């Protein structure tokens, strides 16, 4: 039947429709990376804003108490085997005290708008058992039913990090900077001597632990020590107070699950365990912290714990390199890391947030970190052997920062 006007009906052929669909598909494919990049940019900005809030909280804390929040604080036993006794069994589980193992983040709670969490901790709490004020030891099973330690705080989480849920007990993506040396990172100033049960070596005694701690703990934060802004002689704007870390996903990531070894060479003993075919992952069966029975102690899993793998970082290896643990968990090379492309956020002591790239100059990584009794570039009081990155982590060693970060 003819059209009254003598014209053919207008429509799309199958070929034309397929071409249009293909063009739309190509455009969507081109737009998706841009959309993902825009989302990551928004997450990165939110992450930076969280860090700024923490920095403001640190400065308000210092204004109120004339010191920084102590990293490695809390309650302790009054017995001869208490946490500060010569035999410093700080790892012993306890419900009656927390063995001075609370992180600096605990003290910051009222200053980052977490007053409710602080009030829960500051008073005795009745759960499956009755906890004393400031709770049990944060690294052991006693803490698993202590609600304040288990609370996930958005201020402490970077939106770029997908980690969530158990076996973590309150994740954090922000860790205090303890400088550029790992020696006695967990023990700190424990008195004249320290008896340490080293796996495979038995009981060893470290003489002059207080001197060892003073020589090696060169960051804005130091375990069990009261630090002030006046201690940062290199300048608040030239010194890192905190760094970003990514939390463990249980996937053998070299940044979040640590290989353990016995010895002093933190610089090279772990690199051989990296999978050559997947250089951001450990080879199967070559790491400990973050795997199997120790999964709950993986990187960033307990914001209330002062132990290094939970809430501390060092400026030795550049960002997003492997972490390495000495003697299972006591000390180690715990670096900065993130899920951002190409680097990490750091919080300077003056409250500014900077983005540090993975390619930052890090000196000679074959040199041992500064330690009591060492000589040359590793002697106490030396400039950081780890270049610009190490210099940003040390608070009072007179390194010249001639690069705009």
mmCIF file of C-alpha atoms in Angstrom:
data_model
loop_
_atom_site.group_PDB
_atom_site.id
_atom_site.type_symbol
_atom_site.label_atom_id
_atom_site.label_comp_id
_atom_site.label_asym_id
_atom_site.label_seq_id
_atom_site.Cartn_x
_atom_site.Cartn_y
_atom_site.Cartn_z
ATOM 1 C CA UNK A 1 0.000 0.000 0.000
ATOM 2 C CA UNK A 2 1.372 3.362 -1.027
ATOM 3 C CA UNK A 3 1.940 6.319 1.196
ATOM 4 C CA UNK A 4 -0.502 9.049 0.236
ATOM 5 C CA UNK A 5 2.409 11.461 -0.260
ATOM 6 C CA UNK A 6 4.382 8.980 -2.333
ATOM 7 C CA UNK A 7 7.309 8.787 0.163
ATOM 8 C CA UNK A 8 8.991 5.731 1.765
ATOM 9 C CA UNK A 9 8.766 5.085 5.545
ATOM 10 C CA UNK A 10 11.822 6.291 7.527
ATOM 11 C CA UNK A 11 13.651 3.845 9.917
ATOM 12 C CA UNK A 12 17.025 2.374 11.010
ATOM 13 C CA UNK A 13 18.530 -0.646 9.388
ATOM 14 C CA UNK A 14 20.089 -3.384 11.546
ATOM 15 C CA UNK A 15 23.586 -2.352 10.451
ATOM 16 C CA UNK A 16 22.999 1.254 11.448
ATOM 17 C CA UNK A 17 21.684 0.176 14.864
ATOM 18 C CA UNK A 18 24.731 -2.021 15.504
ATOM 19 C CA UNK A 19 27.068 0.831 14.530
ATOM 20 C CA UNK A 20 25.354 3.191 16.979
ATOM 21 C CA UNK A 21 25.587 0.601 19.778
ATOM 22 C CA UNK A 22 29.290 0.064 19.036
ATOM 23 C CA UNK A 23 29.966 3.801 19.151
ATOM 24 C CA UNK A 24 28.152 4.105 22.490
ATOM 25 C CA UNK A 25 30.175 1.170 23.845
ATOM 26 C CA UNK A 26 33.452 2.794 22.797
ATOM 27 C CA UNK A 27 32.457 6.083 24.416
ATOM 28 C CA UNK A 28 31.505 4.331 27.666
ATOM 29 C CA UNK A 29 34.821 2.484 27.605
ATOM 30 C CA UNK A 30 36.648 5.780 27.211
ATOM 31 C CA UNK A 31 34.671 7.455 29.975
ATOM 32 C CA UNK A 32 34.987 4.709 32.628
ATOM 33 C CA UNK A 33 38.677 5.369 33.434
ATOM 34 C CA UNK A 34 37.895 9.075 33.740
ATOM 35 C CA UNK A 35 34.997 8.331 36.090
ATOM 36 C CA UNK A 36 37.175 6.005 38.165
ATOM 37 C CA UNK A 37 39.945 8.606 38.285
ATOM 38 C CA UNK A 38 37.448 11.254 39.426
ATOM 39 C CA UNK A 39 36.176 8.955 42.175
ATOM 40 C CA UNK A 40 39.708 8.198 43.364
ATOM 41 C CA UNK A 41 40.501 11.928 43.347
ATOM 42 C CA UNK A 42 37.493 12.481 45.608
ATOM 43 C CA UNK A 43 38.547 9.629 47.900
ATOM 44 C CA UNK A 44 42.093 10.970 48.030
ATOM 45 C CA UNK A 45 40.823 14.432 48.995
ATOM 46 C CA UNK A 46 38.655 12.912 51.732
ATOM 47 C CA UNK A 47 41.671 10.957 52.964
ATOM 48 C CA UNK A 48 43.723 14.153 53.095
ATOM 49 C CA UNK A 49 40.938 15.941 54.985
ATOM 50 C CA UNK A 50 40.894 13.169 57.609
ATOM 51 C CA UNK A 51 44.609 13.654 58.084
ATOM 52 C CA UNK A 52 44.144 17.403 58.487
ATOM 53 C CA UNK A 53 41.587 16.769 61.220
ATOM 54 C CA UNK A 54 44.033 14.472 63.010
ATOM 55 C CA UNK A 55 46.749 17.119 62.663
ATOM 56 C CA UNK A 56 44.453 19.727 64.171
ATOM 57 C CA UNK A 57 43.686 17.303 67.001
ATOM 58 C CA UNK A 58 47.420 16.851 67.705
ATOM 59 C CA UNK A 59 47.936 20.610 67.932
ATOM 60 C CA UNK A 60 44.909 21.058 70.178
ATOM 61 C CA UNK A 61 46.184 18.246 72.404
ATOM 62 C CA UNK A 62 49.581 19.946 72.637
ATOM 63 C CA UNK A 63 47.909 23.243 73.489
ATOM 64 C CA UNK A 64 45.959 21.570 76.279
ATOM 65 C CA UNK A 65 48.712 19.404 77.819
ATOM 66 C CA UNK A 66 51.954 21.030 76.600
ATOM 67 C CA UNK A 67 53.072 17.740 75.067
ATOM 68 C CA UNK A 68 52.154 15.304 72.309
ATOM 69 C CA UNK A 69 49.977 12.271 73.077
ATOM 70 C CA UNK A 70 52.241 9.473 74.291
ATOM 71 C CA UNK A 71 52.632 6.471 72.014
ATOM 72 C CA UNK A 72 52.757 3.492 74.364
ATOM 73 C CA UNK A 73 50.720 4.674 77.322
ATOM 74 C CA UNK A 74 47.953 3.407 79.579
ATOM 75 C CA UNK A 75 47.869 1.363 82.770
ATOM 76 C CA UNK A 76 50.364 -1.158 84.098
ATOM 77 C CA UNK A 77 50.803 -3.864 86.683
ATOM 78 C CA UNK A 78 52.329 -2.977 90.030
ATOM 79 C CA UNK A 79 54.044 -6.366 90.378
ATOM 80 C CA UNK A 80 57.693 -7.228 89.895
ATOM 81 C CA UNK A 81 56.864 -8.585 86.439
ATOM 82 C CA UNK A 82 55.058 -5.424 85.395
ATOM 83 C CA UNK A 83 55.674 -3.932 81.973
ATOM 84 C CA UNK A 84 58.556 -1.745 83.149
ATOM 85 C CA UNK A 85 60.397 -4.446 85.101
ATOM 86 C CA UNK A 86 63.807 -5.649 83.810
ATOM 87 C CA UNK A 87 62.029 -8.728 82.445
ATOM 88 C CA UNK A 88 59.590 -6.703 80.415
ATOM 89 C CA UNK A 89 56.888 -9.164 79.456
ATOM 90 C CA UNK A 90 54.802 -6.532 77.744
ATOM 91 C CA UNK A 91 53.295 -9.224 75.543
ATOM 92 C CA UNK A 92 51.533 -10.987 78.468
ATOM 93 C CA UNK A 93 47.763 -10.918 78.069
ATOM 94 C CA UNK A 94 45.889 -9.131 80.810
ATOM 95 C CA UNK A 95 42.374 -8.008 81.672
ATOM 96 C CA UNK A 96 43.406 -5.864 84.631
ATOM 97 C CA UNK A 97 45.752 -3.484 82.767
ATOM 98 C CA UNK A 98 46.923 -2.759 79.233
ATOM 99 C CA UNK A 99 50.700 -2.961 79.865
ATOM 100 C CA UNK A 100 51.262 0.596 78.567
ATOM 101 C CA UNK A 101 50.444 -0.607 75.056
ATOM 102 C CA UNK A 102 47.893 2.029 74.005
ATOM 103 C CA UNK A 103 48.706 4.045 70.895
ATOM 104 C CA UNK A 104 48.848 7.830 70.648
ATOM 105 C CA UNK A 105 45.534 7.644 68.761
ATOM 106 C CA UNK A 106 43.793 6.744 72.030
ATOM 107 C CA UNK A 107 44.783 10.046 73.636
ATOM 108 C CA UNK A 108 43.584 11.934 70.565
ATOM 109 C CA UNK A 109 40.001 10.675 70.790
ATOM 110 C CA UNK A 110 38.488 13.768 72.517
ATOM 111 C CA UNK A 111 40.342 16.035 70.063
ATOM 112 C CA UNK A 112 39.052 14.415 66.867
ATOM 113 C CA UNK A 113 35.371 14.490 67.876
ATOM 114 C CA UNK A 114 35.324 11.015 69.415
ATOM 115 C CA UNK A 115 34.372 12.023 72.944
ATOM 116 C CA UNK A 116 31.909 9.142 73.268
ATOM 117 C CA UNK A 117 34.628 6.551 72.576
ATOM 118 C CA UNK A 118 36.951 8.295 75.034
ATOM 119 C CA UNK A 119 34.332 8.250 77.801
ATOM 120 C CA UNK A 120 33.762 4.531 77.266
ATOM 121 C CA UNK A 121 37.483 3.885 77.657
ATOM 122 C CA UNK A 122 38.010 6.252 80.589
ATOM 123 C CA UNK A 123 35.538 4.348 82.778
ATOM 124 C CA UNK A 124 35.277 0.701 83.847
ATOM 125 C CA UNK A 125 33.247 -1.306 81.342
ATOM 126 C CA UNK A 126 31.147 -4.397 82.022
ATOM 127 C CA UNK A 127 30.965 -6.828 79.106
ATOM 128 C CA UNK A 128 31.581 -10.601 79.280
ATOM 129 C CA UNK A 129 33.978 -9.573 82.058
ATOM 130 C CA UNK A 130 34.550 -6.317 83.930
ATOM 131 C CA UNK A 131 37.287 -4.210 82.372
ATOM 132 C CA UNK A 132 39.178 -1.548 84.264
ATOM 133 C CA UNK A 133 39.480 1.994 82.875
ATOM 134 C CA UNK A 134 41.289 2.083 79.512
ATOM 135 C CA UNK A 135 40.724 -1.572 78.997
ATOM 136 C CA UNK A 136 42.827 -4.714 78.639
ATOM 137 C CA UNK A 137 45.971 -5.389 76.620
ATOM 138 C CA UNK A 138 44.968 -4.246 73.107
ATOM 139 C CA UNK A 139 46.883 -6.963 71.243
ATOM 140 C CA UNK A 140 45.414 -10.067 72.771
ATOM 141 C CA UNK A 141 42.170 -11.995 73.050
ATOM 142 C CA UNK A 142 41.030 -10.034 76.100
ATOM 143 C CA UNK A 143 40.450 -7.028 73.834
ATOM 144 C CA UNK A 144 38.104 -8.834 71.466
ATOM 145 C CA UNK A 145 35.049 -8.186 73.637
ATOM 146 C CA UNK A 146 36.138 -4.689 74.648
ATOM 147 C CA UNK A 147 33.866 -2.508 72.526
ATOM 148 C CA UNK A 148 35.872 0.763 72.387
ATOM 149 C CA UNK A 149 38.915 -0.938 70.829
ATOM 150 C CA UNK A 150 36.694 -2.669 68.267
ATOM 151 C CA UNK A 151 34.972 0.520 67.144
ATOM 152 C CA UNK A 152 35.635 1.428 63.510
ATOM 153 C CA UNK A 153 36.232 5.193 63.356
ATOM 154 C CA UNK A 154 35.747 6.882 60.001
ATOM 155 C CA UNK A 155 38.218 9.621 60.949
ATOM 156 C CA UNK A 156 40.928 6.942 61.056
ATOM 157 C CA UNK A 157 39.974 5.377 57.710
ATOM 158 C CA UNK A 158 41.052 6.416 54.231
ATOM 159 C CA UNK A 159 38.187 5.862 51.750
ATOM 160 C CA UNK A 160 40.653 4.476 49.187
ATOM 161 C CA UNK A 161 41.381 1.485 51.427
ATOM 162 C CA UNK A 162 38.814 -1.298 50.826
ATOM 163 C CA UNK A 163 39.758 -3.291 53.951
ATOM 164 C CA UNK A 164 36.888 -3.971 56.318
ATOM 165 C CA UNK A 165 35.630 -6.467 58.867
ATOM 166 C CA UNK A 166 37.220 -9.274 60.856
ATOM 167 C CA UNK A 167 39.800 -10.363 61.818
ATOM 168 C CA UNK A 168 40.669 -6.662 62.240
ATOM 169 C CA UNK A 169 39.664 -5.048 65.520
ATOM 170 C CA UNK A 170 39.299 -1.421 64.516
ATOM 171 C CA UNK A 171 41.400 -0.504 61.480
ATOM 172 C CA UNK A 172 43.498 2.610 61.031
ATOM 173 C CA UNK A 173 45.097 4.068 57.906
ATOM 174 C CA UNK A 174 47.064 6.680 59.849
ATOM 175 C CA UNK A 175 50.177 5.793 61.851
ATOM 176 C CA UNK A 176 52.586 7.812 63.993
ATOM 177 C CA UNK A 177 56.108 8.334 62.641
ATOM 178 C CA UNK A 178 58.822 6.911 64.895
ATOM 179 C CA UNK A 179 61.743 8.075 62.796
ATOM 180 C CA UNK A 180 64.334 6.296 60.686
ATOM 181 C CA UNK A 181 65.550 3.473 62.951
ATOM 182 C CA UNK A 182 63.707 0.346 64.150
ATOM 183 C CA UNK A 183 65.779 -0.685 67.184
ATOM 184 C CA UNK A 184 63.704 -1.405 70.361
ATOM 185 C CA UNK A 185 60.680 -0.120 68.488
ATOM 186 C CA UNK A 186 58.336 -2.053 70.773
ATOM 187 C CA UNK A 187 60.283 -1.815 74.034
ATOM 188 C CA UNK A 188 61.470 1.761 74.228
ATOM 189 C CA UNK A 189 63.056 3.013 77.419
ATOM 190 C CA UNK A 190 62.555 0.068 79.773
ATOM 191 C CA UNK A 191 65.261 0.693 82.342
ATOM 192 C CA UNK A 192 68.888 -0.393 82.725
ATOM 193 C CA UNK A 193 68.547 -3.780 81.037
ATOM 194 C CA UNK A 194 65.977 -5.842 79.213
ATOM 195 C CA UNK A 195 65.613 -9.612 79.088
ATOM 196 C CA UNK A 196 64.204 -10.719 75.737
ATOM 197 C CA UNK A 197 63.172 -14.237 74.721
ATOM 198 C CA UNK A 198 64.298 -14.447 71.080
ATOM 199 C CA UNK A 199 62.880 -17.392 69.086
ATOM 200 C CA UNK A 200 65.702 -19.799 68.355
ATOM 201 C CA UNK A 201 68.207 -17.934 70.522
ATOM 202 C CA UNK A 202 66.796 -18.165 74.061
ATOM 203 C CA UNK A 203 66.949 -15.382 76.610
ATOM 204 C CA UNK A 204 69.165 -12.455 75.663
ATOM 205 C CA UNK A 205 69.935 -9.357 77.703
ATOM 206 C CA UNK A 206 70.252 -5.953 76.042
ATOM 207 C CA UNK A 207 72.389 -3.691 78.220
ATOM 208 C CA UNK A 208 71.670 0.014 78.417
ATOM 209 C CA UNK A 209 68.183 -0.094 76.942
ATOM 210 C CA UNK A 210 67.514 3.535 77.826
ATOM 211 C CA UNK A 211 70.604 4.609 75.873
ATOM 212 C CA UNK A 212 69.641 2.342 72.988
ATOM 213 C CA UNK A 213 66.195 3.918 72.827
ATOM 214 C CA UNK A 214 67.536 7.470 72.925
ATOM 215 C CA UNK A 215 70.017 6.738 70.131
ATOM 216 C CA UNK A 216 67.550 5.040 67.805
ATOM 217 C CA UNK A 217 64.125 6.553 68.415
ATOM 218 C CA UNK A 218 64.539 9.715 66.373
ATOM 219 C CA UNK A 219 60.987 10.502 65.286
ATOM 220 C CA UNK A 220 58.337 12.956 66.457
ATOM 221 C CA UNK A 221 56.828 10.033 68.382
ATOM 222 C CA UNK A 222 58.830 7.558 70.480
ATOM 223 C CA UNK A 223 57.445 4.607 72.402
ATOM 224 C CA UNK A 224 56.705 5.405 76.089
ATOM 225 C CA UNK A 225 58.287 8.884 75.825
ATOM 226 C CA UNK A 226 56.668 12.273 76.368
ATOM 227 C CA UNK A 227 57.529 14.374 73.340
ATOM 228 C CA UNK A 228 56.929 18.083 72.766
ATOM 229 C CA UNK A 229 57.069 20.347 69.739
ATOM 230 C CA UNK A 230 60.191 21.916 71.198
ATOM 231 C CA UNK A 231 61.927 18.530 70.704
ATOM 232 C CA UNK A 232 61.503 18.859 66.935
ATOM 233 C CA UNK A 233 64.674 20.869 66.322
ATOM 234 C CA UNK A 234 64.619 20.322 62.559
ATOM 235 C CA UNK A 235 61.435 22.399 62.317
ATOM 236 C CA UNK A 236 57.788 21.363 62.407
ATOM 237 C CA UNK A 237 57.332 21.988 58.676
ATOM 238 C CA UNK A 238 60.325 19.754 57.837
ATOM 239 C CA UNK A 239 59.433 16.750 59.973
ATOM 240 C CA UNK A 240 56.830 14.021 59.466
ATOM 241 C CA UNK A 241 54.551 13.426 62.453
ATOM 242 C CA UNK A 242 52.365 10.705 60.914
ATOM 243 C CA UNK A 243 52.161 8.702 57.721
ATOM 244 C CA UNK A 244 49.514 6.816 55.800
ATOM 245 C CA UNK A 245 49.368 3.016 55.854
ATOM 246 C CA UNK A 246 47.116 0.589 54.034
ATOM 247 C CA UNK A 247 45.466 -2.229 55.982
ATOM 248 C CA UNK A 248 45.907 -5.912 55.249
ATOM 249 C CA UNK A 249 43.456 -7.774 52.992
ATOM 250 C CA UNK A 250 44.861 -11.238 53.692
ATOM 251 C CA UNK A 251 46.449 -11.448 50.235
ATOM 252 C CA UNK A 252 50.240 -11.663 50.982
ATOM 253 C CA UNK A 253 50.729 -8.003 50.037
ATOM 254 C CA UNK A 254 54.337 -7.047 50.872
ATOM 255 C CA UNK A 255 53.137 -3.721 52.317
ATOM 256 C CA UNK A 256 50.652 -5.178 54.795
ATOM 257 C CA UNK A 257 51.772 -8.688 55.782
ATOM 258 C CA UNK A 258 55.255 -8.912 57.164
ATOM 259 C CA UNK A 259 57.900 -11.560 56.733
ATOM 260 C CA UNK A 260 59.634 -12.278 60.045
ATOM 261 C CA UNK A 261 63.278 -13.121 60.668
ATOM 262 C CA UNK A 262 65.818 -13.248 63.482
ATOM 263 C CA UNK A 263 68.731 -10.839 63.155
ATOM 264 C CA UNK A 264 69.683 -7.207 62.682
ATOM 265 C CA UNK A 265 69.747 -6.784 58.913
ATOM 266 C CA UNK A 266 66.295 -5.341 58.370
ATOM 267 C CA UNK A 267 67.327 -3.899 55.043
ATOM 268 C CA UNK A 268 67.937 -7.008 52.962
ATOM 269 C CA UNK A 269 66.705 -10.129 54.770
ATOM 270 C CA UNK A 270 63.134 -9.882 53.474
ATOM 271 C CA UNK A 271 63.542 -8.912 49.810
ATOM 272 C CA UNK A 272 64.457 -12.460 48.790
ATOM 273 C CA UNK A 273 60.985 -13.644 49.842
ATOM 274 C CA UNK A 274 59.182 -11.426 47.305
ATOM 275 C CA UNK A 275 57.510 -13.297 44.449
ATOM 276 C CA UNK A 276 59.544 -12.453 41.294
ATOM 277 C CA UNK A 277 56.475 -12.928 39.099
ATOM 278 C CA UNK A 278 54.297 -10.694 41.289
ATOM 279 C CA UNK A 279 56.665 -8.198 42.926
ATOM 280 C CA UNK A 280 54.036 -6.666 45.192
ATOM 281 C CA UNK A 281 53.343 -10.013 46.891
ATOM 282 C CA UNK A 282 55.303 -12.467 49.032
ATOM 283 C CA UNK A 283 55.987 -15.961 47.833
ATOM 284 C CA UNK A 284 53.615 -18.466 49.494
ATOM 285 C CA UNK A 285 54.722 -19.634 52.920
ATOM 286 C CA UNK A 286 57.439 -16.997 53.415
ATOM 287 C CA UNK A 287 55.756 -14.532 55.766
ATOM 288 C CA UNK A 288 54.170 -14.672 59.198
ATOM 289 C CA UNK A 289 52.445 -11.554 60.555
ATOM 290 C CA UNK A 290 49.139 -11.322 58.714
ATOM 291 C CA UNK A 291 48.924 -15.024 57.884
ATOM 292 C CA UNK A 292 47.139 -17.893 59.588
ATOM 293 C CA UNK A 293 47.029 -17.693 63.385
ATOM 294 C CA UNK A 294 48.570 -14.215 63.388
ATOM 295 C CA UNK A 295 46.086 -12.723 60.922
ATOM 296 C CA UNK A 296 44.483 -10.516 63.570
ATOM 297 C CA UNK A 297 47.839 -8.768 64.107
ATOM 298 C CA UNK A 298 48.296 -7.649 60.503
ATOM 299 C CA UNK A 299 49.042 -4.099 59.335
ATOM 300 C CA UNK A 300 46.695 -1.436 60.672
ATOM 301 C CA UNK A 301 44.322 -3.916 62.328
ATOM 302 C CA UNK A 302 44.170 -2.362 65.817
ATOM 303 C CA UNK A 303 44.193 1.413 66.102
ATOM 304 C CA UNK A 304 44.397 1.246 69.915
ATOM 305 C CA UNK A 305 47.612 -0.825 69.878
ATOM 306 C CA UNK A 306 51.024 0.864 70.012
ATOM 307 C CA UNK A 307 52.923 -1.988 68.359
ATOM 308 C CA UNK A 308 54.607 -0.999 65.114
ATOM 309 C CA UNK A 309 52.631 -3.107 62.663
ATOM 310 C CA UNK A 310 49.383 -1.661 64.014
ATOM 311 C CA UNK A 311 49.911 2.080 64.322
ATOM 312 C CA UNK A 312 53.487 3.185 63.534
ATOM 313 C CA UNK A 313 55.642 3.800 60.477
ATOM 314 C CA UNK A 314 59.311 4.506 59.746
ATOM 315 C CA UNK A 315 61.078 6.527 57.060
ATOM 316 C CA UNK A 316 63.608 3.944 55.883
ATOM 317 C CA UNK A 317 62.476 2.320 52.659
ATOM 318 C CA UNK A 318 60.407 4.576 50.348
ATOM 319 C CA UNK A 319 56.599 4.382 50.437
ATOM 320 C CA UNK A 320 54.864 1.203 49.264
ATOM 321 C CA UNK A 321 57.889 -1.055 49.762
ATOM 322 C CA UNK A 322 57.926 -4.323 51.696
ATOM 323 C CA UNK A 323 57.646 -4.337 55.486
ATOM 324 C CA UNK A 324 59.928 -6.595 57.467
ATOM 325 C CA UNK A 325 59.516 -7.734 61.063
ATOM 326 C CA UNK A 326 62.324 -8.595 63.455
ATOM 327 C CA UNK A 327 61.820 -11.446 65.909
ATOM 328 C CA UNK A 328 58.219 -12.112 64.891
ATOM 329 C CA UNK A 329 56.682 -8.780 65.930
ATOM 330 C CA UNK A 330 58.766 -6.761 68.386
ATOM 331 C CA UNK A 331 60.605 -4.424 66.012
ATOM 332 C CA UNK A 332 60.719 -4.042 62.280
ATOM 333 C CA UNK A 333 60.867 -1.943 59.156
ATOM 334 C CA UNK A 334 57.273 -0.725 58.973
ATOM 335 C CA UNK A 335 56.949 1.691 56.074
ATOM 336 C CA UNK A 336 54.258 3.993 54.730
ATOM 337 C CA UNK A 337 51.802 2.706 52.124
ATOM 338 C CA UNK A 338 48.491 3.538 50.492
ATOM 339 C CA UNK A 339 45.988 2.543 47.802
ATOM 340 C CA UNK A 340 46.553 5.842 46.007
ATOM 341 C CA UNK A 341 48.394 5.845 42.737
ATOM 342 C CA UNK A 342 52.079 6.649 43.091
ATOM 343 C CA UNK A 343 52.533 7.638 46.726
ATOM 344 C CA UNK A 344 51.182 8.313 50.214
ATOM 345 C CA UNK A 345 49.946 11.149 52.371
ATOM 346 C CA UNK A 346 52.044 12.307 55.299
ATOM 347 C CA UNK A 347 51.140 14.699 58.099
ATOM 348 C CA UNK A 348 53.891 17.160 58.884
ATOM 349 C CA UNK A 349 54.390 18.256 62.481
ATOM 350 C CA UNK A 350 53.060 21.729 61.649
ATOM 351 C CA UNK A 351 49.711 20.196 60.620
ATOM 352 C CA UNK A 352 50.213 20.376 56.844
ATOM 353 C CA UNK A 353 49.376 17.325 54.723
ATOM 354 C CA UNK A 354 51.763 16.459 51.879
ATOM 355 C CA UNK A 355 51.686 13.781 49.191
ATOM 356 C CA UNK A 356 54.997 11.920 48.974
ATOM 357 C CA UNK A 357 55.725 9.938 45.806
ATOM 358 C CA UNK A 358 57.105 6.409 45.789
ATOM 359 C CA UNK A 359 60.185 7.703 44.001
ATOM 360 C CA UNK A 360 61.339 9.965 46.850
ATOM 361 C CA UNK A 361 65.108 9.884 47.350
ATOM 362 C CA UNK A 362 65.901 7.387 50.136
ATOM 363 C CA UNK A 363 69.689 7.303 50.326
ATOM 364 C CA UNK A 364 71.666 4.084 50.657
ATOM 365 C CA UNK A 365 69.404 1.238 51.724
ATOM 366 C CA UNK A 366 72.379 -1.082 52.309
ATOM 367 C CA UNK A 367 73.467 0.954 55.348
ATOM 368 C CA UNK A 368 72.264 -0.167 58.768
ATOM 369 C CA UNK A 369 69.934 2.243 60.605
ATOM 370 C CA UNK A 370 71.389 4.380 63.408
ATOM 371 C CA UNK A 371 71.956 2.381 66.577
ATOM 372 C CA UNK A 372 73.908 2.605 69.815
ATOM 373 C CA UNK A 373 77.419 1.191 69.336
ATOM 374 C CA UNK A 374 77.390 1.457 65.542
ATOM 375 C CA UNK A 375 79.914 3.619 63.693
ATOM 376 C CA UNK A 376 80.162 5.656 60.501
ATOM 377 C CA UNK A 377 76.860 6.712 58.978
ATOM 378 C CA UNK A 378 75.022 4.498 61.483
ATOM 379 C CA UNK A 379 76.541 6.130 64.570
ATOM 380 C CA UNK A 380 74.168 7.811 67.048
ATOM 381 C CA UNK A 381 73.561 11.458 66.174
ATOM 382 C CA UNK A 382 74.369 10.990 62.482
ATOM 383 C CA UNK A 383 72.311 12.507 59.728
ATOM 384 C CA UNK A 384 69.818 10.002 58.377
ATOM 385 C CA UNK A 385 71.475 7.532 55.977
ATOM 386 C CA UNK A 386 68.178 7.264 54.104
ATOM 387 C CA UNK A 387 68.275 10.489 52.137
ATOM 388 C CA UNK A 388 65.427 12.964 51.963
ATOM 389 C CA UNK A 389 62.892 10.389 53.133
ATOM 390 C CA UNK A 390 64.915 9.545 56.223
ATOM 391 C CA UNK A 391 65.650 13.205 56.945
ATOM 392 C CA UNK A 392 61.932 14.006 56.957
ATOM 393 C CA UNK A 393 61.410 11.328 59.595
ATOM 394 C CA UNK A 394 64.134 12.396 62.038
ATOM 395 C CA UNK A 395 63.275 15.285 64.341
ATOM 396 C CA UNK A 396 66.625 16.723 65.498
ATOM 397 C CA UNK A 397 69.578 15.750 63.306
ATOM 398 C CA UNK A 398 70.101 18.986 61.383
ATOM 399 C CA UNK A 399 69.592 17.596 57.892
ATOM 400 C CA UNK A 400 69.034 20.336 55.320
ATOM 401 C CA UNK A 401 65.750 19.958 53.434
ATOM 402 C CA UNK A 402 66.403 21.764 50.151
ATOM 403 C CA UNK A 403 63.541 20.197 48.197
ATOM 404 C CA UNK A 404 59.984 21.492 48.059
ATOM 405 C CA UNK A 405 57.756 18.663 49.205
#
